mmCIF file with all atom_site columns, C-alpha atoms in Angstrom:
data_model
loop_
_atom_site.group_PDB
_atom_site.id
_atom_site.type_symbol
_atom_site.label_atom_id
_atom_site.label_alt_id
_atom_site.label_comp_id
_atom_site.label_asym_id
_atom_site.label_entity_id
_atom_site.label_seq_id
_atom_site.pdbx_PDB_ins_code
_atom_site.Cartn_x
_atom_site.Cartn_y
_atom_site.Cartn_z
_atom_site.occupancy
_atom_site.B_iso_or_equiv
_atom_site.pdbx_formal_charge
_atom_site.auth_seq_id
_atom_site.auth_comp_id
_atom_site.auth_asym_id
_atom_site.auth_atom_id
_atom_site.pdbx_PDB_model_num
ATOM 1   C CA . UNK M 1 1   ? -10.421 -2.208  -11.756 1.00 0.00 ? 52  UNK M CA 1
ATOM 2   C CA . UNK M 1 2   ? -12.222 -4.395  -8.639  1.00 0.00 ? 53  UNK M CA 1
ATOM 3   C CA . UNK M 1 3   ? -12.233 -7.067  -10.658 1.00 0.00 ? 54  UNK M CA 1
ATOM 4   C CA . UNK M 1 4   ? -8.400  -7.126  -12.263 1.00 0.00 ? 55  UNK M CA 1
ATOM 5   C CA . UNK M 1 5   ? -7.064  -6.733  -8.600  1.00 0.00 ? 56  UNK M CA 1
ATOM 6   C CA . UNK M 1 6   ? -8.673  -9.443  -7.155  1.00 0.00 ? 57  UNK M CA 1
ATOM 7   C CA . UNK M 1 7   ? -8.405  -11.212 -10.137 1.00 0.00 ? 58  UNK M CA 1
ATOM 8   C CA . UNK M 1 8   ? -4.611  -10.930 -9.886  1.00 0.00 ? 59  UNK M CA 1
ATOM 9   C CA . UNK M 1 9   ? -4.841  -11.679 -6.655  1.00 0.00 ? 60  UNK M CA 1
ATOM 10  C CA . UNK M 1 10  ? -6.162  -14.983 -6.500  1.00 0.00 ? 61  UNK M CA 1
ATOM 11  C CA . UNK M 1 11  ? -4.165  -16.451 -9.344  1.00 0.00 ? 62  UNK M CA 1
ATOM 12  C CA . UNK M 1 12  ? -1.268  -15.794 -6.923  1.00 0.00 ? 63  UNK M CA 1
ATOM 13  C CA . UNK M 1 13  ? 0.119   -19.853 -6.422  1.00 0.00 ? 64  UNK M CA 1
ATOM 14  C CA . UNK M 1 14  ? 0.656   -20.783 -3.306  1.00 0.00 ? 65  UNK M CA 1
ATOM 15  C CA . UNK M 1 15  ? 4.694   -21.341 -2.515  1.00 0.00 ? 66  UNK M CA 1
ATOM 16  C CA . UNK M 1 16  ? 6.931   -20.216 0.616   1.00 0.00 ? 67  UNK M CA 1
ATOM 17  C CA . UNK M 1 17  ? 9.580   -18.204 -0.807  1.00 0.00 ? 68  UNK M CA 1
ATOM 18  C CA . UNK M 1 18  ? 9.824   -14.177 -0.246  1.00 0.00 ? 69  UNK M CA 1
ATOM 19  C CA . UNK M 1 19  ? 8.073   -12.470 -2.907  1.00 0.00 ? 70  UNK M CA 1
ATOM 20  C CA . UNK M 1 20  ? 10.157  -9.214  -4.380  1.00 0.00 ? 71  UNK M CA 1
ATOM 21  C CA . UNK M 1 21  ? 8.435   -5.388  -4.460  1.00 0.00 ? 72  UNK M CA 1
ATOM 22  C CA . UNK M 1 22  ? 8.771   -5.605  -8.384  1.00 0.00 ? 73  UNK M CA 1
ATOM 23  C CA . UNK M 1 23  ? 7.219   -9.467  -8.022  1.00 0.00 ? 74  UNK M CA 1
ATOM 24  C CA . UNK M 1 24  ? 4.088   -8.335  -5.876  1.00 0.00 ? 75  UNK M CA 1
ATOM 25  C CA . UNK M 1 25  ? 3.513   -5.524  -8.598  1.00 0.00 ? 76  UNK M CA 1
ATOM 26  C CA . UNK M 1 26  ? 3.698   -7.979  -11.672 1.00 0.00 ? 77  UNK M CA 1
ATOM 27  C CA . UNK M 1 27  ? 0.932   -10.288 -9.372  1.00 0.00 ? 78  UNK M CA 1
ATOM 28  C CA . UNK M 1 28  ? -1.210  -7.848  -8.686  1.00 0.00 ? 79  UNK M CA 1
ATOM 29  C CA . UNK M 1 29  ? -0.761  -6.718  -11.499 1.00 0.00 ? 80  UNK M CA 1
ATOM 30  C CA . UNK M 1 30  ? -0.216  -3.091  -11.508 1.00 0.00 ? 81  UNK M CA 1
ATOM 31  C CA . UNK M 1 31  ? 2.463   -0.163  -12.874 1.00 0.00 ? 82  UNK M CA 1
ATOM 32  C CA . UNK M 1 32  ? 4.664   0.478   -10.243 1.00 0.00 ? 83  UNK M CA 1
ATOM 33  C CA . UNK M 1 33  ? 6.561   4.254   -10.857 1.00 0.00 ? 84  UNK M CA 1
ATOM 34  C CA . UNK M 1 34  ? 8.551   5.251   -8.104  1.00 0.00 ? 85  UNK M CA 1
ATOM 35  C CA . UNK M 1 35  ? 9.103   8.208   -6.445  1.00 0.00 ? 86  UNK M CA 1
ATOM 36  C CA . UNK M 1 36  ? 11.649  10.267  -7.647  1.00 0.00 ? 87  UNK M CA 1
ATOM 37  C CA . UNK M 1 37  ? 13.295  12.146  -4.502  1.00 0.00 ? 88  UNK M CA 1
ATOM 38  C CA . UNK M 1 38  ? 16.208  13.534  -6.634  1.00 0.00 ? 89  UNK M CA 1
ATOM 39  C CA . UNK M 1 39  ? 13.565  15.381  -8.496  1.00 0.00 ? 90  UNK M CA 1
ATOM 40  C CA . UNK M 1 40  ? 11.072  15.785  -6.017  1.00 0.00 ? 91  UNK M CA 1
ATOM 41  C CA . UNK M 1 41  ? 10.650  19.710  -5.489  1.00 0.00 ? 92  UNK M CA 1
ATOM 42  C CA . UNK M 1 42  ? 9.816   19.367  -2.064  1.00 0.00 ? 93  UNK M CA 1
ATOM 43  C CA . UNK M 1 43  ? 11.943  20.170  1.212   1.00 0.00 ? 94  UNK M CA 1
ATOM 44  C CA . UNK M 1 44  ? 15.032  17.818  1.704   1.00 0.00 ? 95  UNK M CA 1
ATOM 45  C CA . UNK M 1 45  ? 12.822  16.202  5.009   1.00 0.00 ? 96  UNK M CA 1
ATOM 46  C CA . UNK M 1 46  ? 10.125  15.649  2.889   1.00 0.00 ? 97  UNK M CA 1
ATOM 47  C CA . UNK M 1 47  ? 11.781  13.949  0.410   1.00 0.00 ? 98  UNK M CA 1
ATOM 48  C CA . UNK M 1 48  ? 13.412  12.052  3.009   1.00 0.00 ? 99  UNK M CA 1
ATOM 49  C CA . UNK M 1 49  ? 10.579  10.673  4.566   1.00 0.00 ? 100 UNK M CA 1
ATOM 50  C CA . UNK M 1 50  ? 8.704   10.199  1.236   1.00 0.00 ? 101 UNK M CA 1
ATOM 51  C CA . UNK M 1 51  ? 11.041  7.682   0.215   1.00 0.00 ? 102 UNK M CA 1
ATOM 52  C CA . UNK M 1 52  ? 10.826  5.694   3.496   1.00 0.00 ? 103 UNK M CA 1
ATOM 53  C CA . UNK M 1 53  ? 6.909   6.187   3.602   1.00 0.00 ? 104 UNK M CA 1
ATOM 54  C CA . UNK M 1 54  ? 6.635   4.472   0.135   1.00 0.00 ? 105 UNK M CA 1
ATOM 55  C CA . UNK M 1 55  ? 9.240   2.102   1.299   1.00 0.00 ? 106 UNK M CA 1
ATOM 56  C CA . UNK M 1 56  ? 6.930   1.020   3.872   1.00 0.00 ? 107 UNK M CA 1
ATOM 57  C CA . UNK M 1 57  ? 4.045   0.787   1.665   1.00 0.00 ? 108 UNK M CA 1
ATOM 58  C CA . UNK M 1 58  ? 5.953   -1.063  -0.830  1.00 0.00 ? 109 UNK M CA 1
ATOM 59  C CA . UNK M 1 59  ? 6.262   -3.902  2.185   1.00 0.00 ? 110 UNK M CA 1
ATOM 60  C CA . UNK M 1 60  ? 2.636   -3.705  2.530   1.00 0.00 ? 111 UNK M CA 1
ATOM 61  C CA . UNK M 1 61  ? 1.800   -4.576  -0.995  1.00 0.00 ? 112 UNK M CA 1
ATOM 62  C CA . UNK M 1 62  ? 4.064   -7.349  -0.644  1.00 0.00 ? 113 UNK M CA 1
ATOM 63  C CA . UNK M 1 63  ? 2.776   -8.640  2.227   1.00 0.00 ? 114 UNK M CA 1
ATOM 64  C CA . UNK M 1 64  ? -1.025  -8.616  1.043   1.00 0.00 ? 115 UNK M CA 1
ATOM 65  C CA . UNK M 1 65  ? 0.784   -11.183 -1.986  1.00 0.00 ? 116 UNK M CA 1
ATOM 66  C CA . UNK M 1 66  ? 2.735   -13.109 0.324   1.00 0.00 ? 117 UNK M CA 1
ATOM 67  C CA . UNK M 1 67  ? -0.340  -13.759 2.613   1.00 0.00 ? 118 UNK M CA 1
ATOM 68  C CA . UNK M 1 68  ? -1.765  -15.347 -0.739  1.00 0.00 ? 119 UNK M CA 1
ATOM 69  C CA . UNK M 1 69  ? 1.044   -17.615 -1.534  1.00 0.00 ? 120 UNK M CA 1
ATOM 70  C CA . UNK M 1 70  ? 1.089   -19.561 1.987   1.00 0.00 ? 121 UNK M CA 1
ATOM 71  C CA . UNK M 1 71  ? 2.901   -17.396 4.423   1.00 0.00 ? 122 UNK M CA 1
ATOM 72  C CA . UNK M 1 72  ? 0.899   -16.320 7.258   1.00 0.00 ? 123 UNK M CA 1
ATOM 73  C CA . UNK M 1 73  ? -0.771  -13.146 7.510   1.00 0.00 ? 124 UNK M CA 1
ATOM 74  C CA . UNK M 1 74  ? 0.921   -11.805 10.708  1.00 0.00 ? 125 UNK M CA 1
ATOM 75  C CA . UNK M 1 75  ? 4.600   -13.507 8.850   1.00 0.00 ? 126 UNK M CA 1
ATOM 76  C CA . UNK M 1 76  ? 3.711   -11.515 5.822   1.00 0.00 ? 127 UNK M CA 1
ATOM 77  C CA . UNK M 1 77  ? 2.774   -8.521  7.553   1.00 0.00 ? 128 UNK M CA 1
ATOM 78  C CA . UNK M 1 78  ? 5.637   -8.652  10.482  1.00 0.00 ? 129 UNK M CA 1
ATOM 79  C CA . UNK M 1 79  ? 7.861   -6.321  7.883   1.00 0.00 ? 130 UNK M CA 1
ATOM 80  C CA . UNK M 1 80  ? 5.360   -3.870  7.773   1.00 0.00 ? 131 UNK M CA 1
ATOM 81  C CA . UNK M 1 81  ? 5.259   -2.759  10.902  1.00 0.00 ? 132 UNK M CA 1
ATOM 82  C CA . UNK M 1 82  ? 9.220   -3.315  11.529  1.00 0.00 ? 133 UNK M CA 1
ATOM 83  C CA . UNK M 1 83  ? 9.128   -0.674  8.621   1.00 0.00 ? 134 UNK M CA 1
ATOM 84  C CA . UNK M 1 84  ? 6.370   1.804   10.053  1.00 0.00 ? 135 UNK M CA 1
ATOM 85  C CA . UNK M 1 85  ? 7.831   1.759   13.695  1.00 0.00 ? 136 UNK M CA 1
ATOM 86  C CA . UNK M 1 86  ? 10.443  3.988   12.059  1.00 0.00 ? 137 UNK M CA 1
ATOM 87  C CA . UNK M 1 87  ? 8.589   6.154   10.088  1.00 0.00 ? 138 UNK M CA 1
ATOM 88  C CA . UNK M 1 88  ? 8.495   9.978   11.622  1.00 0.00 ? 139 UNK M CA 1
ATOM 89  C CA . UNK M 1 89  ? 5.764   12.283  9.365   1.00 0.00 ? 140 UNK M CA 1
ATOM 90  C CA . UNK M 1 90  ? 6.552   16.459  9.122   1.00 0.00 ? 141 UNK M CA 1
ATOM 91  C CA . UNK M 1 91  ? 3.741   17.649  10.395  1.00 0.00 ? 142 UNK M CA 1
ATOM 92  C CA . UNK M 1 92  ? 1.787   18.154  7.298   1.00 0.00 ? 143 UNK M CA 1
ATOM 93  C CA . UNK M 1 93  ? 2.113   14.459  6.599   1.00 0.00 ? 144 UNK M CA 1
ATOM 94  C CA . UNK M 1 94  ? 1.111   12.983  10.192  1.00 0.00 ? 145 UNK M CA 1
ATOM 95  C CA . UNK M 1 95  ? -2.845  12.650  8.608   1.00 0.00 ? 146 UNK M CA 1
ATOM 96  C CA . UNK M 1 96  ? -2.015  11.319  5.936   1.00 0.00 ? 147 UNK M CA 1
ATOM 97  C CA . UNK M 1 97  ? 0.262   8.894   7.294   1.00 0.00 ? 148 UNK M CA 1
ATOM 98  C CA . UNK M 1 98  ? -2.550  8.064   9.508   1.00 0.00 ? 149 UNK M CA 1
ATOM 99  C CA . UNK M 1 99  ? -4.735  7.325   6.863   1.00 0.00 ? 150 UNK M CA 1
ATOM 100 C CA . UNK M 1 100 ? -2.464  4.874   5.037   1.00 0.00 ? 151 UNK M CA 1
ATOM 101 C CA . UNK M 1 101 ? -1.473  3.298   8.351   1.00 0.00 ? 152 UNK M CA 1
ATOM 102 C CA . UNK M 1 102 ? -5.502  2.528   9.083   1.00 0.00 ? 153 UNK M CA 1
ATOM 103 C CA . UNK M 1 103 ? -6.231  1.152   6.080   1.00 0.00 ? 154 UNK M CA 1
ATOM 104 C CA . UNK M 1 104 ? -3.203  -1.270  6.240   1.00 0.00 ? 155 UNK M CA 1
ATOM 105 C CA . UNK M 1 105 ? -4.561  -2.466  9.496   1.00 0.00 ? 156 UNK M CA 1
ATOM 106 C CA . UNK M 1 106 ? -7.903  -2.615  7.922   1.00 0.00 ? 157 UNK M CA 1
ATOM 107 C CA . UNK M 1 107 ? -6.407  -4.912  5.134   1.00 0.00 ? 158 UNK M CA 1
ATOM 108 C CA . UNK M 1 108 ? -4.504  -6.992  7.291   1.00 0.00 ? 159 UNK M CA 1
ATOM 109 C CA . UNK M 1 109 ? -7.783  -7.945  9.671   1.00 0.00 ? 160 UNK M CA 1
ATOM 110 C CA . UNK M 1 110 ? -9.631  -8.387  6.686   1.00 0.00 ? 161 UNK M CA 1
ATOM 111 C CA . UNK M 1 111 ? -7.115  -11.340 5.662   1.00 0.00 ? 162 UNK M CA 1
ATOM 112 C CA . UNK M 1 112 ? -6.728  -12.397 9.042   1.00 0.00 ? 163 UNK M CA 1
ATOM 113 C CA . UNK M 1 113 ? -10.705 -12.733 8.722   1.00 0.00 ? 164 UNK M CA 1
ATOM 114 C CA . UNK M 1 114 ? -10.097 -15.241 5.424   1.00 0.00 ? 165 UNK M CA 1
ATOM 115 C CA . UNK M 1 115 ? -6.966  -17.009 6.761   1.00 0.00 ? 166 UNK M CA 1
ATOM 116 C CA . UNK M 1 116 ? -9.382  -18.310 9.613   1.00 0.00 ? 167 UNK M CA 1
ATOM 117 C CA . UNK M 1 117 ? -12.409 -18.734 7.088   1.00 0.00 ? 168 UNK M CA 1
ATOM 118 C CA . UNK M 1 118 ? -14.333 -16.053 9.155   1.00 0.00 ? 169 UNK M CA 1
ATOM 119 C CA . UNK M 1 119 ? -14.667 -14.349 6.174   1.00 0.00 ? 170 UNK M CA 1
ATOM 120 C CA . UNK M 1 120 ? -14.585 -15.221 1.953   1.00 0.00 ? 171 UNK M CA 1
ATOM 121 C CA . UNK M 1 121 ? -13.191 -12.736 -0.954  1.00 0.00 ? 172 UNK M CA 1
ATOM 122 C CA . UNK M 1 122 ? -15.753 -9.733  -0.592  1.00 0.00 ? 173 UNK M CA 1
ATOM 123 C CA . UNK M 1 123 ? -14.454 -6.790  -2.132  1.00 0.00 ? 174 UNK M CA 1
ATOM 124 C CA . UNK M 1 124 ? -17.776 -5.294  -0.604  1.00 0.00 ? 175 UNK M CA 1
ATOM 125 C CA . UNK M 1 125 ? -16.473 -6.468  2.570   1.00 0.00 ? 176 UNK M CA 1
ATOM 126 C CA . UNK M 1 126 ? -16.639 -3.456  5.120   1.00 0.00 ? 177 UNK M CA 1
ATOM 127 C CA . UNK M 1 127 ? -12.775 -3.393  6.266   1.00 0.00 ? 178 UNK M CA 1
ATOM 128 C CA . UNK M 1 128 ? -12.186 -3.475  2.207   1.00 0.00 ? 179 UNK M CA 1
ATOM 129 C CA . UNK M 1 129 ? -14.084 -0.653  1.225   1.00 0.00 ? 180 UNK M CA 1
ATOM 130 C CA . UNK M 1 130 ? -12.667 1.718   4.571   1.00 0.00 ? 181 UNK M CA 1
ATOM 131 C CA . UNK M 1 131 ? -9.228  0.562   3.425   1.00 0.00 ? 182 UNK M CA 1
ATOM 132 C CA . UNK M 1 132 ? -9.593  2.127   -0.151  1.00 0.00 ? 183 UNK M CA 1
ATOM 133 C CA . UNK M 1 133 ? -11.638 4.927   1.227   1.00 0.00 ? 184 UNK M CA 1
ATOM 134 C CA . UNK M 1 134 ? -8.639  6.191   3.269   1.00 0.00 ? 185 UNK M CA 1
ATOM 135 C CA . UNK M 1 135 ? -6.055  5.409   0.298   1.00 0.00 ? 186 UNK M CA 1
ATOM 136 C CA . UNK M 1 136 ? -7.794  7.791   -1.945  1.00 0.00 ? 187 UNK M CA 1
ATOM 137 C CA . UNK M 1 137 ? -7.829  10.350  1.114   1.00 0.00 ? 188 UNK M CA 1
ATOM 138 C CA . UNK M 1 138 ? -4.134  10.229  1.414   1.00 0.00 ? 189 UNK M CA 1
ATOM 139 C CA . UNK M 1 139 ? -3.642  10.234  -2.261  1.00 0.00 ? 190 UNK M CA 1
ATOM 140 C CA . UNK M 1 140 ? -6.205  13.546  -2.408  1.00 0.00 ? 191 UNK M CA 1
ATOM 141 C CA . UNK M 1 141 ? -3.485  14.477  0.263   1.00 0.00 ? 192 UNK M CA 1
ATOM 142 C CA . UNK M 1 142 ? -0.672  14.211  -1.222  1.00 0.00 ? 193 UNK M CA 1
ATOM 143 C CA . UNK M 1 143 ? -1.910  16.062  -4.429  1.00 0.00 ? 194 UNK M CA 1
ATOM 144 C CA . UNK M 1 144 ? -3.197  19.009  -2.458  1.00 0.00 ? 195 UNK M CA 1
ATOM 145 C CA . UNK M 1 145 ? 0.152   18.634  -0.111  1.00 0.00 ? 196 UNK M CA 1
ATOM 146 C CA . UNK M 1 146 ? 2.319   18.542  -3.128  1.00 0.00 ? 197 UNK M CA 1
ATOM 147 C CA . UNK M 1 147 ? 0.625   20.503  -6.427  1.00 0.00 ? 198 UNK M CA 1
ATOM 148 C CA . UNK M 1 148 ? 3.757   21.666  -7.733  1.00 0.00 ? 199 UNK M CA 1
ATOM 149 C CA . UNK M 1 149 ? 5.420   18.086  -7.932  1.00 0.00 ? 200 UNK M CA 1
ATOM 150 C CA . UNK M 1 150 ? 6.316   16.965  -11.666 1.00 0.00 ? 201 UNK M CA 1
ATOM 151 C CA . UNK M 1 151 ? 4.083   14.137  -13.264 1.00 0.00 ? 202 UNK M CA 1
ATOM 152 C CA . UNK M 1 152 ? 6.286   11.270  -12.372 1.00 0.00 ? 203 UNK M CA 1
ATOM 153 C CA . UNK M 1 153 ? 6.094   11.863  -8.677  1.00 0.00 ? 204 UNK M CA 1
ATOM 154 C CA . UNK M 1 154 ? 2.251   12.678  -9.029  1.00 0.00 ? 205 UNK M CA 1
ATOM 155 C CA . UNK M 1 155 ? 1.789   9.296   -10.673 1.00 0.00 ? 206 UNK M CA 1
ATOM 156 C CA . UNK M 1 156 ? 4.219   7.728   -8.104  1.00 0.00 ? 207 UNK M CA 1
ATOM 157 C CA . UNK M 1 157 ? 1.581   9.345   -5.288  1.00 0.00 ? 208 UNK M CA 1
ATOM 158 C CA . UNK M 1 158 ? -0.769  7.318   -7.527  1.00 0.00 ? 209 UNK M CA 1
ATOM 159 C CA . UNK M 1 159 ? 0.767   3.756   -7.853  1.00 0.00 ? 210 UNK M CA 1
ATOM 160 C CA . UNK M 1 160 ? 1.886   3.435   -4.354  1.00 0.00 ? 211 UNK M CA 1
ATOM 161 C CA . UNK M 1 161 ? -1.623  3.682   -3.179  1.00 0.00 ? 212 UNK M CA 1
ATOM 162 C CA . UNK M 1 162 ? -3.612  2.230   -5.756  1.00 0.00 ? 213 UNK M CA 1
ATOM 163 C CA . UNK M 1 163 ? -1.268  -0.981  -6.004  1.00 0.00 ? 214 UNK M CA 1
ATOM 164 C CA . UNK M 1 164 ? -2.145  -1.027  -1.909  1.00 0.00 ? 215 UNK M CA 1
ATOM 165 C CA . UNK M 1 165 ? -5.621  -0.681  -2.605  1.00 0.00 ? 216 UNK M CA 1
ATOM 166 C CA . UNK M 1 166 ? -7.844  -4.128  -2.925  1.00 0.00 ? 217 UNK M CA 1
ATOM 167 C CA . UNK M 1 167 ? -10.090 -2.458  -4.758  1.00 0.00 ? 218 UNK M CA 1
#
């Protein structure tokens, strides 16, 4: 799977134009199934912040593309954190939130580190490896949070954070 990622990744052509959620998934490449709040069998603020917390991590996965096709990192990543400013977890999400949120800003320094040639394509690079470390956390999370949700949610849990993940 390391390899297919980053191999995705760096045939990504350099051009300045916004890249799409469904674009960034096709470049990657990786399924994209999204979560299903109509169906979701969680409580209605759940759902509710579910959708926007996937929204936000949709914007993430488009800004690691975008920061390979010539827009700058902190450009590409400026929607991001517009997004997660107005995120507010339920209580049993705040970790997991957390979690996500870290290894974002672990991604995001680690292309900072290659957009100023401190640093070359190392998926063994340290901020790489903590990033997908935390993703599977939260995705462990999610599944213990949420056992009861159908398999389409479950494998939405799945793509959001494993389309984040470098590795």
């Amino acid at each position: 799977m390391r390899s297919i990622v980053l191999g995705g990744l760096l045939i990504i052509t350099t051009s300045g134009f916004a890249v799409s959620v469904e674009e960034a998934y096709r470049l990657i490449p990786h399924q994209r199934t999204e979560f299903q709040s109509t169906t979701a069998r969680m409580a209605g603020h759940e759902r509710a912040y579910l959708t926007a917390f996937f929204s936000a991590i949709d914007q993430a996965i488009v800004a690691k593309v975008e920061s390979r096709r010539g827009v700058t990192v902190a450009e590409a990543y400026a929607p991001v954190w517009k997004a997660w400013a107005s995120l507010s977890p339920p209580v049993s999400l705040r970790a997991t939130q957390d979690k996500v949120k870290a290894a974002i800003v672990d991604q995001q320094t680690f292309l900072f580190e290659i957009e100023r040639k401190q640093s070359a394509w190392n998926m063994s690079h340290a901020r790489v490896l903590a990033a997908s470390s935390r993703l599977r956390a939260a995705y462990g999370e999610l599944m213990r949070i949420y056992p009861g949700e159908d398999a389409t949610n479950k494998q939405a849990f799945f793509d959001y954070l494993c389309a984040l993940d470098f590795i």
